[in-house]
Amino acid sequence: MVVALRRLPSPRLTGLGSGLFASAVMLTLGLLDQLLLDGSPVVYGLLFLPVSALTALWVRTADLVTAPIAVPIAFAVGVVPIAGGTGGFGGQAMAVVTALAVHAGWLYGGTLVAGVIASVRKVRDMGRRPHRPVARTASGAGEGPGGRPRTAGRRPVA
């Protein structure tokens, strides 16, 4: 199983890219769900979980905090086709809000999946970094930028 997982592509998306990826995939899945299954919320929710996981796995390490933020937005974008509102913009907006409230369990579950994966990735990344001790001067203030000693409350004179 691990060998099969290692063969999967490992793109590194920016924070914006991961949000666009998740939103585009969820909108496509929502449209397909509406077209093929008449807007089944269970199928949509089940498909949301792996999209959340992939979003958290494929985002760059520097942008890990964006994964749990982008995933609920993608859920809201994708729920528009399956919400089933009528009566113009107001009816569609009310249907989307109702669908988000009724299917909040899937929304929370996918956000939790993305948050856990992003947190584990961040902890693993922090463990890999070499620890650099801070150099201390005789006063114990440490060094400032450029290796100059820091002064307590005074600006250094150039």
Short mmCIF file of N, CA and C in Angstrom, two decimals:
data_model
loop_
_atom_site.label_atom_id
_atom_site.label_comp_id
_atom_site.label_asym_id
_atom_site.label_seq_id
_atom_site.Cartn_x
_atom_site.Cartn_y
_atom_site.Cartn_z
N MET A 1 0.83 -1.19 0.00
CA MET A 1 0.00 0.00 0.00
C MET A 1 0.88 1.25 0.00
N VAL A 2 1.93 1.26 0.80
CA VAL A 2 2.82 2.42 0.86
C VAL A 2 3.51 2.63 -0.48
N VAL A 3 3.90 1.55 -1.14
CA VAL A 3 4.54 1.65 -2.44
C VAL A 3 3.58 2.26 -3.46
N ALA A 4 2.32 1.85 -3.39
CA ALA A 4 1.32 2.40 -4.32
C ALA A 4 1.08 3.88 -4.05
N LEU A 5 1.09 4.28 -2.79
CA LEU A 5 0.89 5.68 -2.45
C LEU A 5 2.08 6.54 -2.89
N ARG A 6 3.27 5.98 -2.84
CA ARG A 6 4.45 6.74 -3.24
C ARG A 6 4.48 6.99 -4.75
N ARG A 7 3.76 6.13 -5.52
CA ARG A 7 3.73 6.31 -6.97
C ARG A 7 2.78 7.41 -7.41
N LEU A 8 1.89 7.85 -6.51
CA LEU A 8 0.96 8.91 -6.85
C LEU A 8 1.71 10.22 -7.08
N PRO A 9 1.17 11.08 -7.93
CA PRO A 9 1.85 12.36 -8.14
C PRO A 9 1.85 13.18 -6.86
N SER A 10 2.86 14.00 -6.71
CA SER A 10 2.97 14.82 -5.53
C SER A 10 3.19 16.27 -5.92
N PRO A 11 2.17 16.89 -6.54
CA PRO A 11 2.35 18.29 -6.90
C PRO A 11 2.38 19.17 -5.67
N ARG A 12 3.01 20.31 -5.78
CA ARG A 12 3.06 21.27 -4.67
C ARG A 12 2.34 22.52 -5.13
N LEU A 13 1.13 22.70 -4.65
CA LEU A 13 0.31 23.84 -5.02
C LEU A 13 0.52 24.98 -4.04
N THR A 14 0.42 26.20 -4.52
CA THR A 14 0.45 27.35 -3.62
C THR A 14 -0.87 27.39 -2.85
N GLY A 15 -0.98 28.30 -1.92
CA GLY A 15 -2.22 28.43 -1.17
C GLY A 15 -3.39 28.76 -2.08
N LEU A 16 -3.19 29.70 -2.98
CA LEU A 16 -4.23 30.06 -3.94
C LEU A 16 -4.51 28.91 -4.89
N GLY A 17 -3.47 28.25 -5.34
CA GLY A 17 -3.64 27.10 -6.24
C GLY A 17 -4.40 25.96 -5.61
N SER A 18 -4.15 25.71 -4.33
CA SER A 18 -4.89 24.63 -3.67
C SER A 18 -6.36 24.99 -3.51
N GLY A 19 -6.64 26.27 -3.24
CA GLY A 19 -8.03 26.69 -3.15
C GLY A 19 -8.74 26.60 -4.49
N LEU A 20 -8.05 27.00 -5.56
CA LEU A 20 -8.63 26.89 -6.89
C LEU A 20 -8.82 25.43 -7.30
N PHE A 21 -7.84 24.59 -6.98
CA PHE A 21 -7.96 23.17 -7.27
C PHE A 21 -9.18 22.57 -6.58
N ALA A 22 -9.30 22.80 -5.28
CA ALA A 22 -10.41 22.23 -4.53
C ALA A 22 -11.75 22.77 -5.02
N SER A 23 -11.82 24.06 -5.29
CA SER A 23 -13.07 24.65 -5.76
C SER A 23 -13.47 24.12 -7.13
N ALA A 24 -12.51 24.02 -8.04
CA ALA A 24 -12.81 23.52 -9.38
C ALA A 24 -13.25 22.06 -9.35
N VAL A 25 -12.57 21.26 -8.55
CA VAL A 25 -12.94 19.84 -8.46
C VAL A 25 -14.31 19.68 -7.82
N MET A 26 -14.58 20.44 -6.75
CA MET A 26 -15.88 20.31 -6.08
C MET A 26 -17.01 20.83 -6.96
N LEU A 27 -16.78 21.88 -7.73
CA LEU A 27 -17.80 22.37 -8.64
C LEU A 27 -18.08 21.33 -9.73
N THR A 28 -17.02 20.72 -10.26
CA THR A 28 -17.18 19.67 -11.26
C THR A 28 -17.93 18.48 -10.68
N LEU A 29 -17.56 18.07 -9.47
CA LEU A 29 -18.26 16.95 -8.84
C LEU A 29 -19.71 17.29 -8.53
N GLY A 30 -19.97 18.52 -8.12
CA GLY A 30 -21.34 18.93 -7.87
C GLY A 30 -22.18 18.91 -9.13
N LEU A 31 -21.60 19.38 -10.24
CA LEU A 31 -22.32 19.36 -11.52
C LEU A 31 -22.57 17.93 -11.98
N LEU A 32 -21.55 17.07 -11.85
CA LEU A 32 -21.73 15.66 -12.23
C LEU A 32 -22.75 14.97 -11.33
N ASP A 33 -22.72 15.28 -10.04
CA ASP A 33 -23.68 14.71 -9.10
C ASP A 33 -25.10 15.13 -9.46
N GLN A 34 -25.28 16.38 -9.81
CA GLN A 34 -26.60 16.86 -10.20
C GLN A 34 -27.06 16.21 -11.50
N LEU A 35 -26.13 16.06 -12.44
CA LEU A 35 -26.46 15.50 -13.74
C LEU A 35 -26.77 14.01 -13.68
N LEU A 36 -25.92 13.27 -12.97
CA LEU A 36 -26.04 11.81 -12.96
C LEU A 36 -26.91 11.26 -11.83
N LEU A 37 -26.85 11.87 -10.66
CA LEU A 37 -27.53 11.30 -9.48
C LEU A 37 -28.59 12.22 -8.91
N ASP A 38 -28.98 13.23 -9.65
CA ASP A 38 -30.02 14.17 -9.23
C ASP A 38 -29.67 14.87 -7.92
N GLY A 39 -28.41 15.17 -7.73
CA GLY A 39 -27.96 15.97 -6.58
C GLY A 39 -27.97 15.23 -5.26
N SER A 40 -27.38 14.04 -5.22
CA SER A 40 -27.32 13.26 -3.99
C SER A 40 -26.31 13.88 -3.02
N PRO A 41 -26.79 14.36 -1.86
CA PRO A 41 -25.86 14.99 -0.92
C PRO A 41 -24.88 14.00 -0.28
N VAL A 42 -25.28 12.74 -0.16
CA VAL A 42 -24.38 11.74 0.44
C VAL A 42 -23.20 11.47 -0.48
N VAL A 43 -23.47 11.33 -1.77
CA VAL A 43 -22.39 11.10 -2.73
C VAL A 43 -21.47 12.32 -2.77
N TYR A 44 -22.06 13.52 -2.77
CA TYR A 44 -21.26 14.74 -2.78
C TYR A 44 -20.38 14.81 -1.52
N GLY A 45 -20.94 14.49 -0.38
CA GLY A 45 -20.18 14.52 0.86
C GLY A 45 -19.07 13.48 0.88
N LEU A 46 -19.36 12.29 0.37
CA LEU A 46 -18.33 11.25 0.32
C LEU A 46 -17.20 11.62 -0.63
N LEU A 47 -17.52 12.31 -1.71
CA LEU A 47 -16.48 12.74 -2.64
C LEU A 47 -15.70 13.94 -2.11
N PHE A 48 -16.30 14.68 -1.20
CA PHE A 48 -15.64 15.84 -0.62
C PHE A 48 -14.47 15.43 0.28
N LEU A 49 -14.58 14.30 0.95
CA LEU A 49 -13.53 13.87 1.88
C LEU A 49 -12.20 13.61 1.18
N PRO A 50 -12.14 12.84 0.08
CA PRO A 50 -10.84 12.67 -0.58
C PRO A 50 -10.31 13.95 -1.22
N VAL A 51 -11.19 14.83 -1.68
CA VAL A 51 -10.73 16.11 -2.23
C VAL A 51 -10.07 16.93 -1.13
N SER A 52 -10.65 16.88 0.08
CA SER A 52 -10.05 17.59 1.21
C SER A 52 -8.67 17.03 1.53
N ALA A 53 -8.56 15.71 1.52
CA ALA A 53 -7.28 15.07 1.81
C ALA A 53 -6.24 15.41 0.75
N LEU A 54 -6.63 15.36 -0.52
CA LEU A 54 -5.68 15.69 -1.59
C LEU A 54 -5.25 17.15 -1.54
N THR A 55 -6.18 18.02 -1.20
CA THR A 55 -5.83 19.43 -1.08
C THR A 55 -4.78 19.63 0.00
N ALA A 56 -4.96 18.99 1.14
CA ALA A 56 -4.00 19.13 2.24
C ALA A 56 -2.67 18.43 1.93
N LEU A 57 -2.71 17.38 1.13
CA LEU A 57 -1.47 16.68 0.79
C LEU A 57 -0.68 17.41 -0.29
N TRP A 58 -1.36 18.09 -1.18
CA TRP A 58 -0.69 18.69 -2.32
C TRP A 58 -0.31 20.16 -2.13
N VAL A 59 -0.69 20.78 -1.03
CA VAL A 59 -0.33 22.18 -0.82
C VAL A 59 1.13 22.25 -0.36
N ARG A 60 1.82 23.33 -0.74
CA ARG A 60 3.21 23.50 -0.32
C ARG A 60 3.31 23.58 1.20
N THR A 61 4.45 23.23 1.72
CA THR A 61 4.67 23.27 3.16
C THR A 61 4.53 24.70 3.69
N ALA A 62 4.97 25.67 2.94
CA ALA A 62 4.88 27.06 3.39
C ALA A 62 3.43 27.54 3.46
N ASP A 63 2.52 26.90 2.72
CA ASP A 63 1.12 27.32 2.66
C ASP A 63 0.18 26.34 3.33
N LEU A 64 0.67 25.55 4.25
CA LEU A 64 -0.17 24.52 4.88
C LEU A 64 -1.40 25.10 5.59
N VAL A 65 -1.29 26.29 6.10
CA VAL A 65 -2.40 26.87 6.85
C VAL A 65 -3.61 27.14 5.94
N THR A 66 -3.39 27.24 4.64
CA THR A 66 -4.50 27.54 3.74
C THR A 66 -5.39 26.35 3.44
N ALA A 67 -4.91 25.14 3.62
CA ALA A 67 -5.71 23.95 3.27
C ALA A 67 -7.02 23.88 4.07
N PRO A 68 -6.99 23.98 5.40
CA PRO A 68 -8.26 23.92 6.13
C PRO A 68 -9.15 25.14 5.90
N ILE A 69 -8.62 26.19 5.30
CA ILE A 69 -9.43 27.37 4.99
C ILE A 69 -10.06 27.23 3.60
N ALA A 70 -9.31 26.69 2.65
CA ALA A 70 -9.79 26.58 1.28
C ALA A 70 -10.84 25.50 1.11
N VAL A 71 -10.76 24.45 1.91
CA VAL A 71 -11.64 23.31 1.74
C VAL A 71 -13.12 23.65 2.01
N PRO A 72 -13.47 24.36 3.09
CA PRO A 72 -14.88 24.71 3.26
C PRO A 72 -15.41 25.65 2.18
N ILE A 73 -14.55 26.52 1.67
CA ILE A 73 -14.96 27.40 0.57
C ILE A 73 -15.27 26.56 -0.67
N ALA A 74 -14.44 25.56 -0.93
CA ALA A 74 -14.67 24.66 -2.07
C ALA A 74 -15.97 23.89 -1.89
N PHE A 75 -16.28 23.47 -0.66
CA PHE A 75 -17.54 22.77 -0.40
C PHE A 75 -18.71 23.67 -0.75
N ALA A 76 -18.64 24.93 -0.35
CA ALA A 76 -19.72 25.88 -0.62
C ALA A 76 -19.85 26.15 -2.12
N VAL A 77 -18.74 26.22 -2.83
CA VAL A 77 -18.79 26.44 -4.28
C VAL A 77 -19.44 25.24 -4.97
N GLY A 78 -19.07 24.06 -4.55
CA GLY A 78 -19.59 22.85 -5.19
C GLY A 78 -21.02 22.50 -4.82
N VAL A 79 -21.51 23.02 -3.71
CA VAL A 79 -22.87 22.69 -3.29
C VAL A 79 -23.92 23.49 -4.07
N VAL A 80 -23.50 24.52 -4.77
CA VAL A 80 -24.45 25.36 -5.53
C VAL A 80 -25.25 24.54 -6.54
N PRO A 81 -24.64 23.67 -7.35
CA PRO A 81 -25.45 22.92 -8.32
C PRO A 81 -26.43 21.93 -7.68
N ILE A 82 -26.09 21.38 -6.53
CA ILE A 82 -26.97 20.37 -5.94
C ILE A 82 -27.94 20.95 -4.92
N ALA A 83 -27.88 22.25 -4.66
CA ALA A 83 -28.75 22.85 -3.65
C ALA A 83 -30.21 22.84 -4.09
N GLY A 84 -30.47 23.04 -5.37
CA GLY A 84 -31.83 22.93 -5.89
C GLY A 84 -32.73 24.10 -5.59
N GLY A 85 -32.23 25.30 -5.58
CA GLY A 85 -33.07 26.46 -5.31
C GLY A 85 -33.87 26.89 -6.53
N THR A 86 -35.00 27.54 -6.28
CA THR A 86 -35.83 28.07 -7.36
C THR A 86 -36.20 29.51 -7.01
N GLY A 87 -36.68 30.24 -7.99
CA GLY A 87 -37.16 31.59 -7.72
C GLY A 87 -36.12 32.66 -7.80
N GLY A 88 -35.13 32.51 -8.67
CA GLY A 88 -34.14 33.56 -8.85
C GLY A 88 -32.98 33.47 -7.88
N PHE A 89 -32.28 34.60 -7.76
CA PHE A 89 -31.07 34.65 -6.94
C PHE A 89 -31.37 34.41 -5.46
N GLY A 90 -32.43 35.02 -4.96
CA GLY A 90 -32.77 34.86 -3.54
C GLY A 90 -33.10 33.42 -3.18
N GLY A 91 -33.85 32.76 -4.04
CA GLY A 91 -34.19 31.36 -3.79
C GLY A 91 -32.97 30.46 -3.86
N GLN A 92 -32.09 30.72 -4.82
CA GLN A 92 -30.86 29.93 -4.94
C GLN A 92 -29.94 30.16 -3.74
N ALA A 93 -29.82 31.41 -3.30
CA ALA A 93 -28.97 31.72 -2.15
C ALA A 93 -29.53 31.04 -0.89
N MET A 94 -30.84 31.07 -0.71
CA MET A 94 -31.44 30.42 0.45
C MET A 94 -31.25 28.91 0.40
N ALA A 95 -31.32 28.32 -0.78
CA ALA A 95 -31.10 26.88 -0.93
C ALA A 95 -29.66 26.51 -0.60
N VAL A 96 -28.70 27.35 -1.00
CA VAL A 96 -27.29 27.08 -0.70
C VAL A 96 -27.05 27.17 0.80
N VAL A 97 -27.60 28.19 1.45
CA VAL A 97 -27.43 28.33 2.90
C VAL A 97 -28.07 27.15 3.63
N THR A 98 -29.23 26.74 3.17
CA THR A 98 -29.90 25.58 3.79
C THR A 98 -29.09 24.31 3.58
N ALA A 99 -28.57 24.11 2.37
CA ALA A 99 -27.75 22.93 2.10
C ALA A 99 -26.49 22.92 2.95
N LEU A 100 -25.87 24.09 3.14
CA LEU A 100 -24.68 24.16 3.99
C LEU A 100 -25.02 23.81 5.43
N ALA A 101 -26.17 24.24 5.90
CA ALA A 101 -26.58 23.96 7.28
C ALA A 101 -26.94 22.49 7.45
N VAL A 102 -27.66 21.94 6.49
CA VAL A 102 -28.11 20.54 6.61
C VAL A 102 -26.94 19.57 6.47
N HIS A 103 -25.98 19.90 5.61
CA HIS A 103 -24.86 18.99 5.36
C HIS A 103 -23.58 19.46 6.03
N ALA A 104 -23.73 20.11 7.17
CA ALA A 104 -22.58 20.62 7.91
C ALA A 104 -21.67 19.49 8.41
N GLY A 105 -22.22 18.32 8.61
CA GLY A 105 -21.40 17.19 9.05
C GLY A 105 -20.31 16.85 8.04
N TRP A 106 -20.68 16.81 6.76
CA TRP A 106 -19.68 16.57 5.71
C TRP A 106 -18.67 17.70 5.66
N LEU A 107 -19.17 18.92 5.80
CA LEU A 107 -18.30 20.09 5.77
C LEU A 107 -17.28 20.05 6.90
N TYR A 108 -17.76 19.75 8.11
CA TYR A 108 -16.85 19.65 9.26
C TYR A 108 -15.88 18.48 9.10
N GLY A 109 -16.39 17.36 8.59
CA GLY A 109 -15.54 16.18 8.41
C GLY A 109 -14.40 16.44 7.44
N GLY A 110 -14.71 17.06 6.30
CA GLY A 110 -13.66 17.36 5.32
C GLY A 110 -12.67 18.38 5.84
N THR A 111 -13.18 19.37 6.57
CA THR A 111 -12.29 20.37 7.16
C THR A 111 -11.39 19.73 8.20
N LEU A 112 -11.94 18.81 8.97
CA LEU A 112 -11.13 18.09 9.96
C LEU A 112 -10.06 17.25 9.29
N VAL A 113 -10.42 16.57 8.21
CA VAL A 113 -9.43 15.77 7.47
C VAL A 113 -8.29 16.67 6.98
N ALA A 114 -8.64 17.79 6.37
CA ALA A 114 -7.60 18.70 5.86
C ALA A 114 -6.77 19.27 7.00
N GLY A 115 -7.41 19.61 8.12
CA GLY A 115 -6.68 20.16 9.27
C GLY A 115 -5.73 19.16 9.89
N VAL A 116 -6.16 17.92 10.02
CA VAL A 116 -5.29 16.89 10.62
C VAL A 116 -4.10 16.61 9.71
N ILE A 117 -4.36 16.47 8.41
CA ILE A 117 -3.26 16.20 7.48
C ILE A 117 -2.28 17.36 7.45
N ALA A 118 -2.79 18.59 7.41
CA ALA A 118 -1.90 19.76 7.41
C ALA A 118 -1.11 19.85 8.71
N SER A 119 -1.74 19.55 9.83
CA SER A 119 -1.03 19.60 11.12
C SER A 119 0.06 18.55 11.19
N VAL A 120 -0.23 17.34 10.74
CA VAL A 120 0.78 16.27 10.77
C VAL A 120 1.94 16.63 9.84
N ARG A 121 1.63 17.17 8.67
CA ARG A 121 2.70 17.58 7.77
C ARG A 121 3.56 18.67 8.38
N LYS A 122 2.94 19.62 9.08
CA LYS A 122 3.69 20.71 9.70
C LYS A 122 4.58 20.20 10.83
N VAL A 123 4.06 19.30 11.65
CA VAL A 123 4.86 18.74 12.75
C VAL A 123 6.04 17.94 12.19
N ARG A 124 5.80 17.17 11.15
CA ARG A 124 6.89 16.41 10.53
C ARG A 124 7.93 17.34 9.94
N ASP A 125 7.49 18.44 9.33
CA ASP A 125 8.43 19.39 8.76
C ASP A 125 9.25 20.07 9.85
N MET A 126 8.62 20.40 10.96
CA MET A 126 9.34 21.03 12.07
C MET A 126 10.36 20.07 12.67
N GLY A 127 10.07 18.78 12.66
CA GLY A 127 11.01 17.79 13.18
C GLY A 127 12.22 17.59 12.29
N ARG A 128 12.07 17.86 11.00
CA ARG A 128 13.18 17.68 10.06
C ARG A 128 14.16 18.84 10.06
N ARG A 129 13.72 20.01 10.49
CA ARG A 129 14.58 21.19 10.46
C ARG A 129 15.71 21.06 11.48
N PRO A 130 16.91 21.45 11.11
CA PRO A 130 18.00 21.43 12.09
C PRO A 130 17.79 22.55 13.11
N HIS A 131 18.10 22.25 14.34
CA HIS A 131 17.95 23.24 15.41
C HIS A 131 19.23 24.06 15.49
N ARG A 132 19.10 25.36 15.36
CA ARG A 132 20.25 26.26 15.45
C ARG A 132 20.17 26.98 16.77
N PRO A 133 21.15 26.80 17.63
CA PRO A 133 21.13 27.54 18.90
C PRO A 133 21.39 29.02 18.66
N VAL A 134 20.77 29.84 19.48
CA VAL A 134 20.96 31.28 19.40
C VAL A 134 22.26 31.63 20.11
N ALA A 135 23.12 32.38 19.43
CA ALA A 135 24.38 32.78 20.04
C ALA A 135 24.11 33.87 21.07
N ARG A 136 24.68 33.73 22.23
CA ARG A 136 24.49 34.71 23.31
C ARG A 136 25.78 35.51 23.50
N THR A 137 25.59 36.77 23.82
CA THR A 137 26.75 37.62 24.15
C THR A 137 26.95 37.58 25.66
N ALA A 138 27.91 38.32 26.13
CA ALA A 138 28.20 38.33 27.56
C ALA A 138 27.02 38.86 28.37
N SER A 139 26.24 39.77 27.77
CA SER A 139 25.09 40.31 28.51
C SER A 139 23.89 39.38 28.45
N GLY A 140 23.96 38.34 27.59
CA GLY A 140 22.85 37.39 27.48
C GLY A 140 21.76 37.88 26.55
N ALA A 141 22.00 38.94 25.81
CA ALA A 141 20.96 39.51 24.95
C ALA A 141 20.88 38.84 23.59
N GLY A 142 21.84 38.03 23.22
CA GLY A 142 21.81 37.40 21.91
C GLY A 142 22.31 38.34 20.85
N GLU A 143 22.29 37.87 19.63
CA GLU A 143 22.78 38.69 18.54
C GLU A 143 21.62 39.17 17.70
N GLY A 144 21.76 40.36 17.19
CA GLY A 144 20.76 40.93 16.31
C GLY A 144 21.08 40.59 14.87
N PRO A 145 20.45 41.28 13.94
CA PRO A 145 20.72 41.02 12.53
C PRO A 145 22.15 41.38 12.18
N GLY A 146 22.76 40.57 11.34
CA GLY A 146 24.13 40.83 10.91
C GLY A 146 25.17 40.41 11.92
N GLY A 147 24.78 39.70 12.97
CA GLY A 147 25.73 39.23 13.96
C GLY A 147 26.12 40.26 15.00
N ARG A 148 25.51 41.46 14.94
CA ARG A 148 25.84 42.50 15.93
C ARG A 148 25.10 42.20 17.22
N PRO A 149 25.70 42.54 18.35
CA PRO A 149 25.01 42.30 19.62
C PRO A 149 23.80 43.20 19.76
N ARG A 150 22.76 42.64 20.32
CA ARG A 150 21.55 43.42 20.57
C ARG A 150 21.75 44.32 21.79
N THR A 151 21.13 45.46 21.76
CA THR A 151 21.19 46.35 22.90
C THR A 151 19.83 46.42 23.54
N ALA A 152 19.79 46.53 24.82
CA ALA A 152 18.53 46.53 25.55
C ALA A 152 17.89 47.91 25.47
N GLY A 153 16.90 48.08 24.61
CA GLY A 153 16.14 49.31 24.56
C GLY A 153 16.82 50.49 23.88
N ARG A 154 18.02 50.34 23.38
CA ARG A 154 18.71 51.45 22.72
C ARG A 154 18.95 51.08 21.27
N ARG A 155 18.98 52.10 20.46
CA ARG A 155 19.32 51.88 19.04
C ARG A 155 20.84 51.89 18.92
N PRO A 156 21.38 50.95 18.18
CA PRO A 156 22.82 50.96 17.99
C PRO A 156 23.23 52.14 17.12
N VAL A 157 24.32 52.72 17.44
CA VAL A 157 24.86 53.85 16.67
C VAL A 157 25.68 53.30 15.55
N ALA A 158 25.45 53.80 14.33
CA ALA A 158 26.15 53.29 13.16
C ALA A 158 27.56 53.70 13.12
#
